PDB file of C-alpha atoms in Angstrom:
ATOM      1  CA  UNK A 334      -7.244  26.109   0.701  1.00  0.00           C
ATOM      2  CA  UNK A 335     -10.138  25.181  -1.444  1.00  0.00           C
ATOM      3  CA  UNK A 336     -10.207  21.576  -3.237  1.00  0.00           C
ATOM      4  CA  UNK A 337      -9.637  22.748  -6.974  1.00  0.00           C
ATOM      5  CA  UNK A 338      -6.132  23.916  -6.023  1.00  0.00           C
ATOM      6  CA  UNK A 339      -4.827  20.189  -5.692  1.00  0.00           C
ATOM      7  CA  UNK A 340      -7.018  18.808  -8.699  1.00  0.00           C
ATOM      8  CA  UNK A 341      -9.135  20.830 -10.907  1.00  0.00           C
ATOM      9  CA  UNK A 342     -10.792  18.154 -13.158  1.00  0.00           C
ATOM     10  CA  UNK A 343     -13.559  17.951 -11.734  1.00  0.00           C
ATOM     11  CA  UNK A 344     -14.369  21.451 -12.569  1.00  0.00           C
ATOM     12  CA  UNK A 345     -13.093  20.501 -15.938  1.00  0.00           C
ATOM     13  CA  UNK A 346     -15.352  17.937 -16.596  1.00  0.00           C
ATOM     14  CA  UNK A 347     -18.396  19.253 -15.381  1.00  0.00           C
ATOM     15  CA  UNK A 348     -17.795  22.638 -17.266  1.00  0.00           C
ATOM     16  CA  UNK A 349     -17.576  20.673 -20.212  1.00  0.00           C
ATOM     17  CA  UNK A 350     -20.725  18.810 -19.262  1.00  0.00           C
ATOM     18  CA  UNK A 351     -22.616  22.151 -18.577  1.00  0.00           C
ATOM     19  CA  UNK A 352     -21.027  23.773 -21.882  1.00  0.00           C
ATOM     20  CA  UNK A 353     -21.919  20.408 -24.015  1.00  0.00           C
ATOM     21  CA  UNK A 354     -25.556  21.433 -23.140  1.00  0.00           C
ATOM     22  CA  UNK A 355     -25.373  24.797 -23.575  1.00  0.00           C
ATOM     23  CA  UNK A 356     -24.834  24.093 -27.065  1.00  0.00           C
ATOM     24  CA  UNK A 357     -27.310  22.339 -27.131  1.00  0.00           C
ATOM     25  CA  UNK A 358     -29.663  24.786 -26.067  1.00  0.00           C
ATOM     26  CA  UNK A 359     -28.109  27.476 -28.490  1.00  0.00           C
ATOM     27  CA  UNK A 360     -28.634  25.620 -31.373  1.00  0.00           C
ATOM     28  CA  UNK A 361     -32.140  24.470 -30.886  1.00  0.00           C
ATOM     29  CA  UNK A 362     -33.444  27.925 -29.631  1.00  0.00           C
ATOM     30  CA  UNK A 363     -30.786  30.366 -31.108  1.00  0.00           C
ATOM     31  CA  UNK A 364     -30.812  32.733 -28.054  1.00  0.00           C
ATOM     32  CA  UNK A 365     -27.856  34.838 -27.625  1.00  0.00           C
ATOM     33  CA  UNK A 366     -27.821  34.610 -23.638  1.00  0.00           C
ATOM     34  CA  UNK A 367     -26.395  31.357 -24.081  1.00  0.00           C
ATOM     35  CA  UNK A 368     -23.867  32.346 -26.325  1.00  0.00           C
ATOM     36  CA  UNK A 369     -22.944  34.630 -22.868  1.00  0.00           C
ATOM     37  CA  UNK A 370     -23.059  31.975 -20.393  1.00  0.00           C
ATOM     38  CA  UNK A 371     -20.952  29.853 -22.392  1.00  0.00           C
ATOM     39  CA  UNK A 372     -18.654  32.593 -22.771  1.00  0.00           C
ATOM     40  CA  UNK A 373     -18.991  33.302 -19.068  1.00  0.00           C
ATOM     41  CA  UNK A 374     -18.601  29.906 -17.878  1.00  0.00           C
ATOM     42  CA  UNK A 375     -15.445  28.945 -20.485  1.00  0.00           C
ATOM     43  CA  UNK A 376     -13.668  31.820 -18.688  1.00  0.00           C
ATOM     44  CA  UNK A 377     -14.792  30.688 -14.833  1.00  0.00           C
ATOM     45  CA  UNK A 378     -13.713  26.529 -15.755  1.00  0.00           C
ATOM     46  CA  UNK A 379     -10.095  28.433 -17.315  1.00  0.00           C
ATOM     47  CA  UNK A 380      -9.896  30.295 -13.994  1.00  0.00           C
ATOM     48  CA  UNK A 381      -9.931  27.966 -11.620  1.00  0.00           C
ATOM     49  CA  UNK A 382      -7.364  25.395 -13.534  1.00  0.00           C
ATOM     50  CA  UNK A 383      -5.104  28.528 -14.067  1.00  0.00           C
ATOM     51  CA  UNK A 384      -5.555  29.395 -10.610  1.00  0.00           C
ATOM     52  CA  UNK A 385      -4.839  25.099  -9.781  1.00  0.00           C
ATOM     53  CA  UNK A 386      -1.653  24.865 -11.977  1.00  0.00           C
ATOM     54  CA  UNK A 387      -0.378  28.255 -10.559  1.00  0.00           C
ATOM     55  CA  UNK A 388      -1.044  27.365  -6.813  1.00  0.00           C
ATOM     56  CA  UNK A 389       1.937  26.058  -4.695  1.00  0.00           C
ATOM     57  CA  UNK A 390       0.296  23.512  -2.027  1.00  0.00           C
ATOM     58  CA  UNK A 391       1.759  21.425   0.343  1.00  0.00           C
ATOM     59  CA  UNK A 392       1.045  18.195  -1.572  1.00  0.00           C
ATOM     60  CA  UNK A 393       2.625  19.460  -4.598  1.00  0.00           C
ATOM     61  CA  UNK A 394       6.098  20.624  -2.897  1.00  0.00           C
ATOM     62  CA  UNK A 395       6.279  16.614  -1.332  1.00  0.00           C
ATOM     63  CA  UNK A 396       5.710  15.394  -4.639  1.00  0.00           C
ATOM     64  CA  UNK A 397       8.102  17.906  -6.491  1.00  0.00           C
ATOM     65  CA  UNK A 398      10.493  16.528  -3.493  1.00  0.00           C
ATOM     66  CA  UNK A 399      10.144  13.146  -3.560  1.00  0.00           C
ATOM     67  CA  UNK A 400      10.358  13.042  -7.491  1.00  0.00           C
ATOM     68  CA  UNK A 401      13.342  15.042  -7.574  1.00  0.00           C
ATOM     69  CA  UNK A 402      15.272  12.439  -4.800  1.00  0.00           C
ATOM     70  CA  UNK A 403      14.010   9.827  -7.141  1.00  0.00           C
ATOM     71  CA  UNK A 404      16.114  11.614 -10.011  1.00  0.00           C
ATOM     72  CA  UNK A 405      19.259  12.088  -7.640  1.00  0.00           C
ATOM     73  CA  UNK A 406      18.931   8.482  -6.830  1.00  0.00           C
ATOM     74  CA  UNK A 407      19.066   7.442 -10.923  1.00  0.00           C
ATOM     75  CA  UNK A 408      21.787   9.568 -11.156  1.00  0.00           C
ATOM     76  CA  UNK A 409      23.379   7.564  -8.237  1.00  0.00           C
ATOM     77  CA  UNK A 410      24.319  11.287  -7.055  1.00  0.00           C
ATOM     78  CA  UNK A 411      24.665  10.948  -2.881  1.00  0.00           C
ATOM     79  CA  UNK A 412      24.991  14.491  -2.210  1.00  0.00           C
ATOM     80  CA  UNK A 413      22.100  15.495  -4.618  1.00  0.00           C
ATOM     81  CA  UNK A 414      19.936  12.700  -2.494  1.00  0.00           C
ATOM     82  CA  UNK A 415      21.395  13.695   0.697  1.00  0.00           C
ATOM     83  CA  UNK A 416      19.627  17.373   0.196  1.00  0.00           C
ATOM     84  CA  UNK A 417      16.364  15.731   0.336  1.00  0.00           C
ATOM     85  CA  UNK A 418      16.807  14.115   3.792  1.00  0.00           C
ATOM     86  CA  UNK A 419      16.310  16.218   7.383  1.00  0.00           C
ATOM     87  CA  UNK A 420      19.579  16.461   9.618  1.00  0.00           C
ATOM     88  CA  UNK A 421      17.505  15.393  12.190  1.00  0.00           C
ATOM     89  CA  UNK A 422      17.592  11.331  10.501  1.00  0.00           C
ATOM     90  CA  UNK A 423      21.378  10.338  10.913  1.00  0.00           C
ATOM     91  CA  UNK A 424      20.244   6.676  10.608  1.00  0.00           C
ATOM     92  CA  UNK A 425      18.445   7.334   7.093  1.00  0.00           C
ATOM     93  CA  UNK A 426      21.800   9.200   6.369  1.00  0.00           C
ATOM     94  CA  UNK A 427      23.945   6.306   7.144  1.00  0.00           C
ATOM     95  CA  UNK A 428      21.808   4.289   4.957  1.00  0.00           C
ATOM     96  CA  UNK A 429      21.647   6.107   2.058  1.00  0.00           C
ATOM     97  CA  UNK A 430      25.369   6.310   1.583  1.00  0.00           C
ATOM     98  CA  UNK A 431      25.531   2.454   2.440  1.00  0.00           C
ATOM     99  CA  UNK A 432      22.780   1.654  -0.646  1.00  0.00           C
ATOM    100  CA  UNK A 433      25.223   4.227  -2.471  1.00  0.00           C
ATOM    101  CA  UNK A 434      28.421   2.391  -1.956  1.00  0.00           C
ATOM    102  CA  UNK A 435      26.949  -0.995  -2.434  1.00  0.00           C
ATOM    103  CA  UNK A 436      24.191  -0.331  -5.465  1.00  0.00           C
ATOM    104  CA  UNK A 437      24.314   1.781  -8.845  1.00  0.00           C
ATOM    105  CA  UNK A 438      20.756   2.267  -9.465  1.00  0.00           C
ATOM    106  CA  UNK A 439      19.021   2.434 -13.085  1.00  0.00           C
ATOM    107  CA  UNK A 440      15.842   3.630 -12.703  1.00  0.00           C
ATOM    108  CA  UNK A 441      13.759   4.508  -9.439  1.00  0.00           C
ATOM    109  CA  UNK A 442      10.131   5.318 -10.220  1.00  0.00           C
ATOM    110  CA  UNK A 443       7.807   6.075  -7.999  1.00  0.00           C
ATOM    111  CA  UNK A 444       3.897   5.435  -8.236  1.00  0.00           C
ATOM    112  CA  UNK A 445       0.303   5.906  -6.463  1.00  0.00           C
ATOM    113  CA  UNK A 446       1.919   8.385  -3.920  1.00  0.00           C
ATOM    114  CA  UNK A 447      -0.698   8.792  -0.962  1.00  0.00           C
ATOM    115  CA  UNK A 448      -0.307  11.713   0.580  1.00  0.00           C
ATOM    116  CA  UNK A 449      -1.183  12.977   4.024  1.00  0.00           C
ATOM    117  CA  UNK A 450      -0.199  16.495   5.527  1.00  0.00           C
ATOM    118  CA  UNK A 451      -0.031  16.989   9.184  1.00  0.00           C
ATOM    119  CA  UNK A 452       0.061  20.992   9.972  1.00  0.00           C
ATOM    120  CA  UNK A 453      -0.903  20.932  13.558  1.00  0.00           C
ATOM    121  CA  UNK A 454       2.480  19.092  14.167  1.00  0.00           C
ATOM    122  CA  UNK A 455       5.217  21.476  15.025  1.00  0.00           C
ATOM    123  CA  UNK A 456       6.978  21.331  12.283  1.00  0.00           C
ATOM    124  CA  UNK A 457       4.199  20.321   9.899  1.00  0.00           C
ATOM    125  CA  UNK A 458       4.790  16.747   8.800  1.00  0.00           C
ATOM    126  CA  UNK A 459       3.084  14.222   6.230  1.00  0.00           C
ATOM    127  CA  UNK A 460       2.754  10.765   5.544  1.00  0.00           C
ATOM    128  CA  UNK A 461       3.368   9.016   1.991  1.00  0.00           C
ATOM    129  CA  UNK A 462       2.434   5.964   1.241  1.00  0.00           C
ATOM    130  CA  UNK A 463       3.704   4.709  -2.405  1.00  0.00           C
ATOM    131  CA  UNK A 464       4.988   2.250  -4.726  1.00  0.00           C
ATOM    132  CA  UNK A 465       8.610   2.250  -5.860  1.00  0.00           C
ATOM    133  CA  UNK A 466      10.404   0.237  -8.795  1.00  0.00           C
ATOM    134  CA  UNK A 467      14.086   0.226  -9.003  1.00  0.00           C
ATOM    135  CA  UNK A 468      16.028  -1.466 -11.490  1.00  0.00           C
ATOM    136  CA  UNK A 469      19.742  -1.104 -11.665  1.00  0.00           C
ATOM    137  CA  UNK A 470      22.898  -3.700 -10.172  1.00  0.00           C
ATOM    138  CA  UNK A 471      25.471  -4.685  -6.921  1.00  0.00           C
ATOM    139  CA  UNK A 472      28.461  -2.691  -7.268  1.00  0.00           C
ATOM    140  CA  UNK A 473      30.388  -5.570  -6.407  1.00  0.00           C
ATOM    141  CA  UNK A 474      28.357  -8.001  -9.290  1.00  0.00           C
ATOM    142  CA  UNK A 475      27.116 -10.272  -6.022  1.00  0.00           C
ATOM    143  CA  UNK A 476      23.607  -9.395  -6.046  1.00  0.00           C
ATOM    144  CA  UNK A 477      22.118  -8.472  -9.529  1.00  0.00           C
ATOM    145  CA  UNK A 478      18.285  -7.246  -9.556  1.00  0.00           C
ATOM    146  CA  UNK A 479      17.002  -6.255 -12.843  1.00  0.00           C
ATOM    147  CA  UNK A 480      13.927  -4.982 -11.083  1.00  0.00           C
ATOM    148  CA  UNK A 481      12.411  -4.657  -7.288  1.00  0.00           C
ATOM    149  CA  UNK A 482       9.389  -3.284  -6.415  1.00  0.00           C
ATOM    150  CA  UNK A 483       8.072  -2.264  -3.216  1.00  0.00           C
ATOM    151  CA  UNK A 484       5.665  -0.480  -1.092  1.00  0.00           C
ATOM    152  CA  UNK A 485       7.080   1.854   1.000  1.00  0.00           C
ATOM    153  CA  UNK A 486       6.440   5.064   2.745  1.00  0.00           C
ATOM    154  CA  UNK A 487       8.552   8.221   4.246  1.00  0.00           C
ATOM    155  CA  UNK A 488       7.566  10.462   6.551  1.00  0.00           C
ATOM    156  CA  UNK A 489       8.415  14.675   6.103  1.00  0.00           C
ATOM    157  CA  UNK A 490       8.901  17.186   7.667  1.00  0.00           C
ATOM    158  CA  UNK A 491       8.761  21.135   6.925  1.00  0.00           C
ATOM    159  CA  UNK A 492      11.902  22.437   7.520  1.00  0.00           C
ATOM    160  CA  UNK A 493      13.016  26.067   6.649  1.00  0.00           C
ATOM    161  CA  UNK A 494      10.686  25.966   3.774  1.00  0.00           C
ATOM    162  CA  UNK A 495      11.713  22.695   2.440  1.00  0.00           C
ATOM    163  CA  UNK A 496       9.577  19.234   2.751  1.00  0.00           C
ATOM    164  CA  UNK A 497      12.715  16.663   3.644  1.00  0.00           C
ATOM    165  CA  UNK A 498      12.305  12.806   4.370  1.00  0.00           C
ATOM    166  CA  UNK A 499      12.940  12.399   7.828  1.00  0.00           C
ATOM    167  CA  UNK A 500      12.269   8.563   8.013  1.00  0.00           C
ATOM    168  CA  UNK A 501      11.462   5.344   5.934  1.00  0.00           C
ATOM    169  CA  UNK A 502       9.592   2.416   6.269  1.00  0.00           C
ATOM    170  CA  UNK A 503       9.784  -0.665   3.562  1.00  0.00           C
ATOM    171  CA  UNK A 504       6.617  -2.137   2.858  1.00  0.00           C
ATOM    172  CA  UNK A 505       4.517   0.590   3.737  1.00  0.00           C
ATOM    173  CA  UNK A 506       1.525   0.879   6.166  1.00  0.00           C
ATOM    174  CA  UNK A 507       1.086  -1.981   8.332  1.00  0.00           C
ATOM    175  CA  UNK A 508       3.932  -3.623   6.281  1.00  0.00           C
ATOM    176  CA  UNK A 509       1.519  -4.502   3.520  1.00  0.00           C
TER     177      UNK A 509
END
């Protein structure tokens, strides 16, 4: 895939750039070629971000994933959360229905996802590396946390079409 599909402002910015100047040109020698190429390029820059926003990559389904555990997890909804992690990770099964039992979550946000796709695996897997705040309370009222954040990354795995967590590590890379 080419590089605008994951981020197109950088095309953005530099059509802008090359349209700011355009206008420039237009108005101080009134040719109507550059009325064209502005045309022209306005239409190639809208391309390519319609063709980003419309294009389904890999990074985009983890993130669509991981975001939409995050919201199971605020809803303190274990079987919604428990569709986001692989069969093949009974342990990270065990402990999300321990955190469920003991915790009722608030809030679980998730920042500065890093996010690296493995294809050549078989099946495809990816690293990501993030930030996560949770705010919420003990069930029990033994342990209350207004708010905890932590590093942390998951690894995925493609799996019938579907990125799911298949493990976890607190802290992150190298524990930082």
């Amino acid at each position: 895939m080419s590089w605008w599909v994951e981020d197109s402002t950088p095309v953005l910015v530099w059509g802008c750039i090359v349209e700011v100047i355009l206008i420039f040109a237009l108005v101080k020698s009134g040719r109507l070629w550059l009325l064209y190429a502005m045309a022209g390029l306005a239409l190639l820059v809208g391309g390519i971000v319609w063709h980003e926003k419309h294009t389904i990559t890999d990074t985009k389904q983890i993130r669509a994933s991981l975001y939409q555990a995050a919201a199971e997890m605020e809803r303190n909804n274990l079987p919604g959360v428990l569709q986001y992690i692989s069969p093949t990770a009974p342990d990270l099964v065990r402990q999300a229905k321990s955190i469920s039992s003991t915790f009722k979550l608030d809030e679980v946000h998730l920042t500065n996802l890093k996010i690296q796709v493995n294809r050549f695996n078989h099946p495809p897997s990816a690293t990501v590396d993030f930030f996560v705040r949770v705010s919420g309370a003990d069930r029990a009222g033994n342990f209350p946390f207004a708010n905890i954040l932590q590093r942390a990354q998951v690894t995925m795995q493609l799996e019938n079409g579907r990125w799911l967590v298949s493990g976890y590590t607190p802290g992150g890379i190298n524990g930082r």
